[in-house]
XYZ file of C-alpha atoms in Angstrom:
670
model
C 106.775 93.205 141.025
C 105.486 91.999 137.658
C 102.481 93.865 136.292
C 99.230 91.949 136.532
C 97.412 91.094 133.305
C 93.989 92.682 133.308
C 91.422 92.147 130.599
C 89.287 95.238 131.074
C 89.210 98.302 128.844
C 88.684 100.562 131.856
C 91.802 99.264 133.617
C 95.333 100.580 133.001
C 96.184 97.902 130.461
C 93.989 99.773 127.995
C 95.151 103.296 128.767
C 97.979 103.218 126.237
C 95.673 104.265 123.419
C 92.988 106.025 125.416
C 93.311 109.066 123.167
C 91.988 107.011 120.248
C 88.493 107.336 121.635
C 87.909 110.788 123.042
C 84.412 110.068 124.392
C 84.633 106.394 125.259
C 83.172 106.738 128.735
C 81.021 109.799 128.158
C 78.375 108.441 125.828
C 74.845 109.594 126.550
C 72.703 106.862 128.085
C 69.021 106.326 127.325
C 66.450 104.628 129.485
C 65.303 101.292 128.073
C 61.637 102.298 128.346
C 62.368 105.381 126.276
C 63.861 103.191 123.551
C 60.820 100.911 123.553
C 58.528 103.939 123.224
C 60.552 105.191 120.255
C 60.426 101.782 118.561
C 56.675 101.480 119.159
C 56.040 104.946 117.743
C 58.053 104.219 114.595
C 56.471 100.805 114.022
C 52.983 102.359 114.134
C 53.671 105.137 111.632
C 51.945 105.105 108.268
C 54.273 105.145 105.275
C 52.958 107.631 102.753
C 55.019 108.244 99.634
C 54.747 109.726 96.187
C 56.337 108.684 92.932
C 58.135 111.617 91.307
C 59.848 112.176 87.974
C 63.614 112.270 87.738
C 63.613 115.760 86.245
C 61.799 117.276 89.245
C 63.402 115.251 92.031
C 66.348 117.551 92.748
C 64.013 120.473 93.511
C 62.024 118.326 95.949
C 65.212 117.059 97.618
C 66.441 120.630 97.999
C 63.369 121.440 100.129
C 63.630 118.316 102.280
C 65.187 118.327 105.755
C 68.971 118.331 106.055
C 69.007 114.660 107.071
C 67.652 112.120 104.561
C 67.789 108.387 104.011
C 68.365 106.755 100.644
C 67.725 103.248 99.393
C 68.244 101.969 95.872
C 67.957 98.719 94.025
C 67.050 97.642 90.526
C 63.572 99.226 90.862
C 64.922 102.720 91.470
C 65.649 105.067 94.353
C 63.744 106.134 97.469
C 64.546 109.205 99.567
C 63.004 110.042 102.946
C 63.436 112.809 105.500
C 61.189 111.085 108.020
C 58.014 112.871 107.015
C 58.238 113.168 103.231
C 59.008 110.046 101.237
C 59.647 110.134 97.498
C 60.340 107.332 95.029
C 62.021 107.516 91.626
C 61.377 104.473 89.470
C 63.772 103.048 86.932
C 62.020 102.401 83.635
C 64.836 100.253 82.253
C 63.126 97.147 83.607
C 61.189 96.854 80.353
C 64.392 95.485 78.808
C 65.441 93.076 81.538
C 63.563 89.880 80.785
C 64.469 89.376 77.168
C 65.795 85.845 77.429
C 69.453 86.793 77.618
C 71.655 85.310 80.323
C 73.124 88.617 81.449
C 71.681 92.092 81.029
C 73.302 95.332 82.120
C 70.889 98.037 83.157
C 71.569 101.571 84.266
C 69.763 102.231 87.531
C 69.429 105.934 86.816
C 68.612 105.891 83.112
C 65.131 107.222 82.342
C 64.154 105.631 79.057
C 61.650 108.279 77.894
C 64.071 111.128 78.522
C 67.655 110.029 78.933
C 68.790 113.121 80.809
C 71.874 112.274 82.849
C 72.033 115.864 84.013
C 68.937 115.305 86.168
C 70.617 112.396 87.903
C 73.729 114.476 88.486
C 71.565 117.200 90.062
C 70.019 114.639 92.409
C 73.438 113.566 93.615
C 74.515 117.186 93.850
C 71.636 117.853 96.266
C 72.233 114.635 98.211
C 75.866 115.582 98.728
C 74.693 118.652 100.655
C 72.707 116.500 103.080
C 73.461 114.219 105.988
C 72.808 110.772 104.551
C 71.474 107.646 106.231
C 71.816 104.490 104.159
C 72.192 100.750 104.183
C 75.679 99.782 102.939
C 76.589 103.351 102.048
C 79.915 102.218 100.585
C 78.150 101.274 97.361
C 76.961 104.869 96.920
C 80.456 106.254 97.532
C 82.090 104.513 94.593
C 82.344 106.307 91.281
C 80.223 104.977 88.441
C 78.668 102.187 90.494
C 75.051 102.653 89.479
C 74.768 99.834 87.005
C 73.420 96.453 87.945
C 74.293 93.094 86.457
C 71.115 91.046 86.096
C 71.942 87.353 86.051
C 69.111 85.270 84.666
C 69.094 81.532 85.325
C 65.773 79.793 84.860
C 63.431 81.533 87.294
C 66.165 82.823 89.607
C 67.474 86.353 89.313
C 70.450 87.833 91.111
C 71.528 91.447 91.047
C 75.029 92.722 91.655
C 76.606 96.168 91.226
C 78.506 96.624 87.989
C 80.982 99.383 87.248
C 79.566 102.172 85.107
C 81.451 102.502 81.831
C 80.304 106.114 81.363
C 83.150 108.190 82.819
C 81.669 111.530 81.762
C 78.925 111.600 84.391
C 79.992 111.000 87.988
C 77.159 109.738 90.191
C 79.054 109.528 93.474
C 77.994 110.197 97.030
C 80.578 112.445 98.649
C 78.706 113.561 101.746
C 80.862 114.188 104.803
C 78.109 113.284 107.277
C 76.615 109.835 106.934
C 75.273 106.946 108.977
C 75.338 103.335 107.799
C 72.685 101.177 109.457
C 74.359 97.987 108.213
C 77.686 98.798 109.877
C 76.000 100.103 113.041
C 74.064 96.845 113.331
C 77.286 94.887 112.814
C 79.077 96.789 115.597
C 76.218 95.888 117.949
C 76.166 92.222 116.964
C 79.106 90.945 114.909
C 77.434 87.602 114.270
C 73.974 88.981 113.554
C 72.073 88.820 110.286
C 72.844 92.247 108.841
C 70.475 92.227 105.848
C 68.205 95.280 105.960
C 65.074 93.160 106.445
C 66.694 91.390 109.426
C 67.702 94.697 111.003
C 64.147 96.043 110.639
C 62.745 92.865 112.197
C 65.259 92.823 115.079
C 64.857 96.498 115.946
C 61.185 97.145 115.183
C 59.582 93.710 115.178
C 58.310 94.311 111.643
C 58.657 91.492 109.133
C 59.137 92.401 105.482
C 60.187 89.891 102.869
C 63.600 90.266 101.222
C 63.782 90.905 97.489
C 64.422 87.288 96.508
C 61.518 85.945 98.567
C 58.982 88.586 97.608
C 59.563 88.604 93.877
C 60.211 84.942 93.277
C 56.491 84.533 93.917
C 55.673 87.287 91.448
C 57.892 85.779 88.773
C 55.959 82.544 88.868
C 52.911 84.532 87.719
C 54.268 87.133 85.327
C 57.387 88.744 83.963
C 59.378 91.128 86.104
C 58.546 94.018 83.809
C 54.835 93.478 84.483
C 55.128 94.392 88.160
C 53.071 97.487 88.857
C 54.710 100.789 89.733
C 52.932 100.597 93.081
C 54.575 97.270 93.977
C 58.026 98.535 93.022
C 57.579 101.899 94.731
C 56.210 100.294 97.884
C 59.233 98.006 98.107
C 61.580 101.006 97.908
C 59.586 103.367 100.131
C 59.228 100.943 103.048
C 62.966 100.382 103.246
C 63.864 104.026 102.766
C 61.437 105.048 105.518
C 62.660 102.525 108.092
C 66.314 103.193 107.285
C 65.710 106.828 108.217
C 64.236 105.933 111.606
C 66.726 103.146 112.327
C 69.475 105.728 112.684
C 68.020 107.103 115.921
C 67.442 103.656 117.410
C 70.862 102.291 116.480
C 72.658 105.361 117.797
C 70.885 104.976 121.137
C 71.797 101.291 121.322
C 75.408 101.971 120.371
C 75.680 104.568 123.133
C 73.936 102.415 125.714
C 76.351 99.575 124.971
C 79.449 101.781 124.997
C 80.021 101.040 121.312
C 79.247 104.371 119.668
C 82.897 105.395 119.500
C 83.830 102.067 117.928
C 81.275 102.822 115.228
C 82.126 106.503 114.799
C 85.928 106.452 115.026
C 86.726 103.055 113.556
C 84.130 101.297 111.427
C 82.425 104.388 109.999
C 85.739 106.003 109.073
C 86.793 102.833 107.265
C 83.854 102.955 104.828
C 85.287 105.546 102.373
C 88.678 103.826 102.612
C 87.218 100.566 101.334
C 85.128 102.391 98.719
C 88.250 103.950 97.234
C 90.178 100.669 97.343
C 87.356 98.877 95.530
C 87.259 101.676 92.998
C 91.030 101.450 92.453
C 91.068 97.696 91.861
C 94.158 95.728 90.856
C 95.334 94.837 87.362
C 95.630 91.238 86.209
C 97.564 89.691 83.329
C 94.822 87.974 81.336
C 97.306 86.193 79.069
C 99.053 84.763 82.119
C 95.781 83.347 83.416
C 94.877 81.943 79.990
C 98.263 80.237 79.661
C 97.885 78.871 83.195
C 94.412 77.579 82.306
C 95.743 75.792 79.209
C 98.594 74.291 81.217
C 96.224 72.935 83.854
C 93.843 71.517 81.257
C 96.733 69.660 79.614
C 97.799 68.209 82.971
C 94.211 67.237 83.786
C 93.805 65.493 80.412
C 97.014 63.495 80.985
C 95.890 62.490 84.471
C 92.474 61.396 83.180
C 94.170 59.273 80.535
C 96.530 57.704 83.064
C 93.755 57.025 85.608
C 91.623 55.337 82.941
C 94.661 53.333 81.804
C 95.372 52.046 85.324
C 91.666 51.247 85.832
C 91.599 49.604 82.405
C 88.315 51.345 81.586
C 86.832 54.798 81.146
C 84.547 56.123 83.885
C 83.410 59.419 85.394
C 86.240 60.365 87.744
C 84.056 63.044 89.366
C 81.463 60.441 90.369
C 82.259 59.264 93.890
C 80.115 56.171 93.365
C 81.831 55.112 90.127
C 85.265 55.889 91.558
C 84.540 53.850 94.684
C 83.499 50.849 92.610
C 86.691 51.081 90.543
C 89.014 51.413 93.542
C 87.449 49.052 96.049
C 85.677 46.460 93.889
C 87.502 46.219 90.591
C 91.021 47.015 91.879
C 90.394 45.325 95.256
C 91.986 48.139 97.283
C 91.129 47.625 100.985
C 88.213 49.851 102.019
C 89.391 52.739 104.206
C 86.055 54.354 105.074
C 82.410 54.121 104.045
C 79.507 56.529 104.154
C 75.929 55.348 104.704
C 75.400 54.757 100.995
C 78.795 54.271 99.330
C 82.540 54.009 99.640
C 84.281 57.174 100.790
C 86.776 58.594 98.295
C 87.624 61.822 100.087
C 91.115 63.321 100.302
C 91.930 61.578 103.576
C 91.078 58.188 102.056
C 93.112 58.809 98.901
C 96.107 60.012 100.933
C 96.039 56.840 103.040
C 95.992 54.717 99.897
C 98.790 56.748 98.288
C 100.993 56.404 101.384
C 100.272 52.727 102.066
C 103.547 50.993 101.186
C 101.902 47.585 101.515
C 99.858 48.260 98.371
C 101.113 47.734 94.830
C 102.684 50.604 92.894
C 99.669 50.655 90.569
C 97.182 51.128 93.414
C 99.256 53.847 95.046
C 99.782 55.568 91.699
C 96.073 55.834 90.895
C 95.460 57.421 94.315
C 98.269 59.925 93.735
C 96.901 60.733 90.285
C 93.425 61.258 91.718
C 94.778 63.655 94.349
C 96.609 65.636 91.659
C 93.541 65.609 89.424
C 91.340 67.043 92.173
C 93.922 69.655 93.126
C 94.252 70.845 89.516
C 90.481 70.861 88.982
C 89.951 72.914 92.142
C 92.704 75.337 91.171
C 91.149 75.736 87.736
C 87.511 76.112 88.782
C 88.076 78.176 91.941
C 90.733 80.619 90.754
C 92.187 80.396 87.257
C 88.949 80.393 85.245
C 86.773 82.722 87.400
C 89.266 85.482 88.267
C 89.667 86.920 84.728
C 85.872 87.075 84.380
C 85.800 89.790 87.054
C 88.172 92.077 85.151
C 86.903 95.341 83.644
C 87.893 96.837 80.283
C 91.230 97.921 81.785
C 91.914 94.386 83.051
C 91.442 95.509 86.641
C 89.594 93.471 89.248
C 87.467 95.343 91.782
C 86.839 92.946 94.650
C 84.179 93.834 97.221
C 85.488 94.175 100.772
C 82.963 92.975 103.324
C 83.305 95.044 106.461
C 80.745 92.897 108.268
C 81.932 89.570 106.926
C 83.623 88.106 110.011
C 82.850 87.988 113.726
C 86.433 88.866 114.714
C 86.490 92.113 112.750
C 88.778 91.006 109.945
C 87.755 91.967 106.431
C 86.527 89.401 103.957
C 86.171 89.862 100.217
C 83.963 88.663 97.389
C 83.666 88.875 93.615
C 86.323 87.518 93.616
C 87.245 86.241 97.059
C 90.920 87.125 97.360
C 91.128 86.026 100.993
C 90.940 82.338 100.115
C 93.898 82.326 97.717
C 96.324 79.887 99.372
C 99.078 81.556 101.391
C 102.741 80.552 101.040
C 102.043 77.583 98.789
C 103.315 77.110 95.257
C 99.758 77.320 93.920
C 99.092 80.495 95.884
C 102.252 82.138 94.576
C 101.401 81.164 91.006
C 97.885 82.627 91.308
C 99.240 85.857 92.802
C 101.772 86.153 89.990
C 98.863 86.969 87.671
C 98.110 90.139 89.682
C 100.386 92.839 88.317
C 101.237 96.522 88.468
C 100.065 98.684 85.588
C 102.637 99.991 83.129
C 105.114 102.416 84.692
C 104.231 101.309 88.208
C 105.250 98.752 90.822
C 103.440 96.999 93.640
C 104.383 97.564 97.264
C 103.361 95.100 99.950
C 103.455 95.654 103.703
C 102.450 93.433 106.567
C 103.071 93.284 110.285
C 105.610 90.946 111.803
C 103.818 88.511 114.134
C 101.123 91.049 114.989
C 98.893 88.591 116.847
C 101.760 87.399 119.057
C 102.723 91.027 119.702
C 99.124 91.725 120.727
C 99.284 88.722 123.060
C 102.468 90.108 124.605
C 100.892 93.545 125.117
C 97.653 92.279 126.622
C 99.179 89.575 128.814
C 102.064 91.788 130.009
C 104.265 88.688 130.030
C 107.805 89.903 130.676
C 109.490 87.262 128.500
C 107.238 87.962 125.522
C 107.719 91.707 125.983
C 111.499 91.234 126.212
C 111.543 89.267 122.949
C 109.784 92.020 121.029
C 111.432 94.996 122.724
C 114.874 93.554 121.993
C 113.854 92.407 118.496
C 114.626 88.782 119.298
C 113.430 85.748 117.359
C 110.499 84.586 119.504
C 110.318 81.178 117.855
C 114.030 80.643 118.516
C 113.597 81.639 122.176
C 110.625 79.302 122.594
C 112.547 76.447 120.937
C 115.438 76.911 123.376
C 113.109 76.455 126.330
C 111.177 73.526 124.885
C 114.265 71.646 123.721
C 116.408 72.684 126.734
C 119.050 74.499 124.658
C 121.590 76.778 126.269
C 122.669 80.075 124.717
C 125.610 78.544 122.891
C 123.653 75.766 121.200
C 122.135 76.215 117.756
C 118.410 75.737 117.209
C 117.682 73.607 114.147
C 115.186 74.622 111.477
C 112.882 71.780 112.533
C 113.031 72.792 116.205
C 112.236 76.410 115.349
C 109.347 75.242 113.156
C 107.907 73.203 116.046
C 108.258 76.195 118.389
C 106.455 78.390 115.859
C 103.541 75.953 115.741
C 103.400 75.943 119.544
C 103.499 79.751 119.822
C 100.509 80.078 117.513
C 98.733 76.995 118.877
C 98.363 78.666 122.264
C 96.550 81.554 120.564
C 94.088 79.242 118.872
C 93.478 77.044 121.909
C 95.018 73.840 120.591
C 94.622 70.903 122.951
C 97.333 68.365 123.735
C 95.676 66.023 121.263
C 95.350 68.701 118.575
C 99.003 69.687 118.883
C 100.121 66.051 118.831
C 98.219 65.506 115.597
C 99.639 68.615 113.929
C 103.237 67.825 114.928
C 102.826 64.056 114.528
C 104.066 63.425 118.067
C 102.640 61.649 121.104
C 99.991 63.321 123.240
C 102.399 63.122 126.170
C 105.114 65.021 124.296
C 102.579 67.630 123.184
C 101.410 68.083 126.777
C 105.005 68.566 127.919
C 105.612 71.193 125.205
C 102.545 73.158 126.292
C 103.511 72.847 129.977
C 107.010 74.172 129.218
C 105.524 77.027 127.184
C 103.380 78.243 130.085
C 106.326 77.920 132.467
C 108.302 80.258 130.214
C 105.369 82.630 129.567
C 103.289 82.407 132.787
C 101.295 85.601 132.211
C 99.860 84.105 129.030
C 98.032 81.463 131.067
C 96.795 84.175 133.430
C 95.588 86.231 130.469
C 93.740 83.258 128.964
C 92.056 82.636 132.317
C 90.988 86.290 132.586
C 89.525 86.295 129.064
C 87.622 83.102 129.859
C 86.212 84.483 133.115
C 85.293 87.773 131.432
C 83.412 85.901 128.709
C 81.555 83.813 131.286
C 80.673 86.876 133.345
C 79.438 89.137 130.522
C 78.709 86.627 127.709
C 80.964 88.725 125.476
C 84.578 89.802 125.069
C 86.054 93.020 123.718
C 89.252 93.848 121.893
C 91.824 96.411 123.009
C 89.862 99.016 121.049
C 86.449 97.996 122.314
C 84.908 96.020 119.478
C 82.630 93.398 120.972
C 81.689 89.829 120.212
C 79.087 87.798 122.054
C 80.386 84.301 122.764
C 77.881 81.546 122.111
C 78.209 78.458 124.276
C 80.324 80.088 126.987
C 77.807 78.954 129.612
C 77.348 75.477 128.126
C 77.557 72.350 130.286
C 78.858 70.444 127.267
C 82.657 70.292 127.552
C 83.267 70.364 123.801
C 80.982 73.348 123.227
C 82.505 75.195 126.187
C 86.060 74.514 124.985
C 85.151 75.830 121.539
C 83.600 78.954 123.096
C 86.745 79.619 125.138
C 88.909 79.289 122.018
C 86.552 81.687 120.258
C 86.824 84.220 123.088
C 90.630 84.223 123.153
C 90.886 84.292 119.371
C 88.460 87.217 119.195
C 90.408 89.330 121.681
C 93.782 88.749 120.026
C 92.853 88.468 116.347
C 90.211 91.174 116.737
C 92.724 93.600 118.250
C 95.120 92.883 115.374
C 92.282 93.534 112.907
C 91.523 96.823 114.689
C 95.159 97.911 114.358
C 95.140 97.287 110.614
C 91.864 99.187 110.178
C 93.200 102.175 112.144
C 96.326 102.181 109.991
C 94.271 101.919 106.785
C 92.281 104.992 107.843
C 95.505 106.908 108.501
C 97.030 105.813 105.181
C 93.859 106.851 103.356
C 93.962 110.302 104.939
C 97.629 110.688 103.989
C 97.469 109.284 100.450
C 93.929 109.830 99.094
C 94.864 112.877 96.991
C 98.288 111.577 95.942
C 98.390 110.635 92.258
C 101.625 108.661 92.633
C 100.246 105.911 94.851
C 97.006 104.004 95.400
C 96.050 101.565 98.147
C 94.606 98.518 96.379
C 94.079 95.530 98.643
C 93.963 94.322 102.223
C 94.281 90.553 102.309
C 94.731 88.921 105.705
C 97.371 91.139 107.354
C 98.858 92.359 104.073
C 98.353 95.794 102.494
C 99.110 96.212 98.792
C 99.752 99.497 96.997
C 100.429 100.514 93.396
C 103.125 103.182 93.164
C 104.563 105.110 90.242
C 108.067 103.965 89.294
C 110.736 106.141 90.842
C 108.743 106.785 94.022
C 109.034 103.319 95.579
C 111.595 104.098 98.276
C 109.824 107.315 99.275
C 106.581 105.484 99.947
C 108.283 102.474 101.506
C 109.636 104.805 104.178
C 106.344 106.669 104.594
C 104.138 103.577 104.829
C 106.490 101.833 107.249
C 106.478 104.891 109.516
C 102.665 105.093 109.509
C 102.238 101.377 110.160
C 104.702 101.323 113.038
C 103.733 104.585 114.718
C 100.003 105.216 114.213
C 99.200 102.734 116.970
C 101.674 102.787 119.858
C 101.261 100.031 122.404
C 102.485 100.695 125.926
C 104.957 97.796 126.117
C 105.391 96.183 122.709
C 106.537 97.836 119.454
C 104.853 97.038 116.152
C 107.096 96.079 113.253
C 106.138 96.299 109.572
C 107.955 94.675 106.659
C 107.683 95.809 103.047
C 108.586 94.554 99.582
C 108.564 95.927 96.027
C 107.828 93.898 92.883
C 106.044 93.997 89.544
C 103.564 91.273 90.525
C 101.918 90.063 93.715
C 103.587 86.650 93.562
C 107.040 88.186 93.974
C 106.088 90.350 96.940
C 106.638 87.626 99.545
């Protein structure tokens, strides 16, 4: 008898990796009234603090309790042990507002007595403590205590900048830590995880974020004129509440059965990401400059040609002017209008370009406009900005956002490497500019069809399991069923491509109409394809139904490893909202489980490789992991990484398969 699909972590379907969480069902529970009492007590506490000098701080920290919270920003650093709260102010602010566009300031530089040794002593004492922080990853990176102050009119933004001073290492290396940002994210993956939002949600206390509070002050006086009391108060309040949030968040994690997700998965990933950000990846600046020049030449030619066809010069970037040229002067039939003007979006231009009833001239200008926009976007989104993020060694240190998506996948910023196009010519060309340093190569690994393998494992569908156990081509098998092929008949490339779209469409909840649009077929044909799919993989439909019912019953779904997402709209009476919520639920379970697998593997790889000078883990982009390895060691690490990726997580029914490549640049890795 075929095994029943069960979407429930406590049922046998989840027992395959039960050892991953040793205390999953044994978390201590707290009475809700007890939690409310704790929150009330904390919210009513007075926050007393004292401003101390940098040269005496380490002695004070030494006498504080073993558990302390830290909070830093451009004003300085606050440290609290729950009863004693100290603040160290940064006097570099005197130099910030000097009219320059960008100013680099050292957070821990005391202008009257530039004694880096005192700062080192502070970190030395902190490393002996158990640390509570907000976004502790930033404290774990070497030389991260500079801030970039971007000045634009009256708006200021502050972002971490890599410290160029390699002699003094201000790095948090504590073994015991608690991150309130990540804990809050585990509890609510779609919540607002800014520290002020967490304080409001947990304690009911409203404090203004930095931008809100000090925009008002800047209208009155320069930043440097803020009193020490204002700056210290800002730091002390956050440091104090961060300390007390640990207790509350731990209770809530345990009460929700999520503490082990925090402790064994998300918390362990923090130092992994810190090291990857610190490692960075090298770029070829000359390559990007040459690419920029090439694009500018193409853009100039397109501008000239567009103006020539229009028989006048105009602002191509002005939708209004462009609409008047296309639909009034050139008399192209109007495709679509907004409330105020002609629409000239991509869809409109594509329809004009593909309309064979129009003259060659009219179709050509539309094609030129599409190319122009594509080149401009490529230039402004990737080719010009990316080199600006490089450090003195031409390495880019993107920031990985652990709380950036609701499904658990990582996102990145400064620069955003996740939005580089995948498997397109433009994407490959952009990636080609990311290179290995001299004497090294890049290694790339990703999982083969990990989301479909997860679907097979969770649904327990015998045909899906067979395909992966026997290392068959799933898309070929699906095509044979959809197009009624027998074993002796060959599946064409187009048929396999259609089957691939269908296999993934089921995951993402595509409707008959949606599939028909993507494949450019009738709705009836699309419906028949989907019907045939579920006939071949019947347990998939059962699994989707179970996920839907689970979401409706609990208002949330969980991945194989227990990460949770609350599903908005799952109880809606609106059919469109409900359908979207169901798609979200299924996608979260499958994509979220795949994201969990990659995180678990990253933790294992970090533990195995962190002290190895011959290899560094650099990036995680989508499902791809990228490493930089010393020449001569490629095959050794190819074998090692493949083994870790395929055997760290062992599903009960379905094997995981990892594929790797070696090249000198990222563009050649796939």
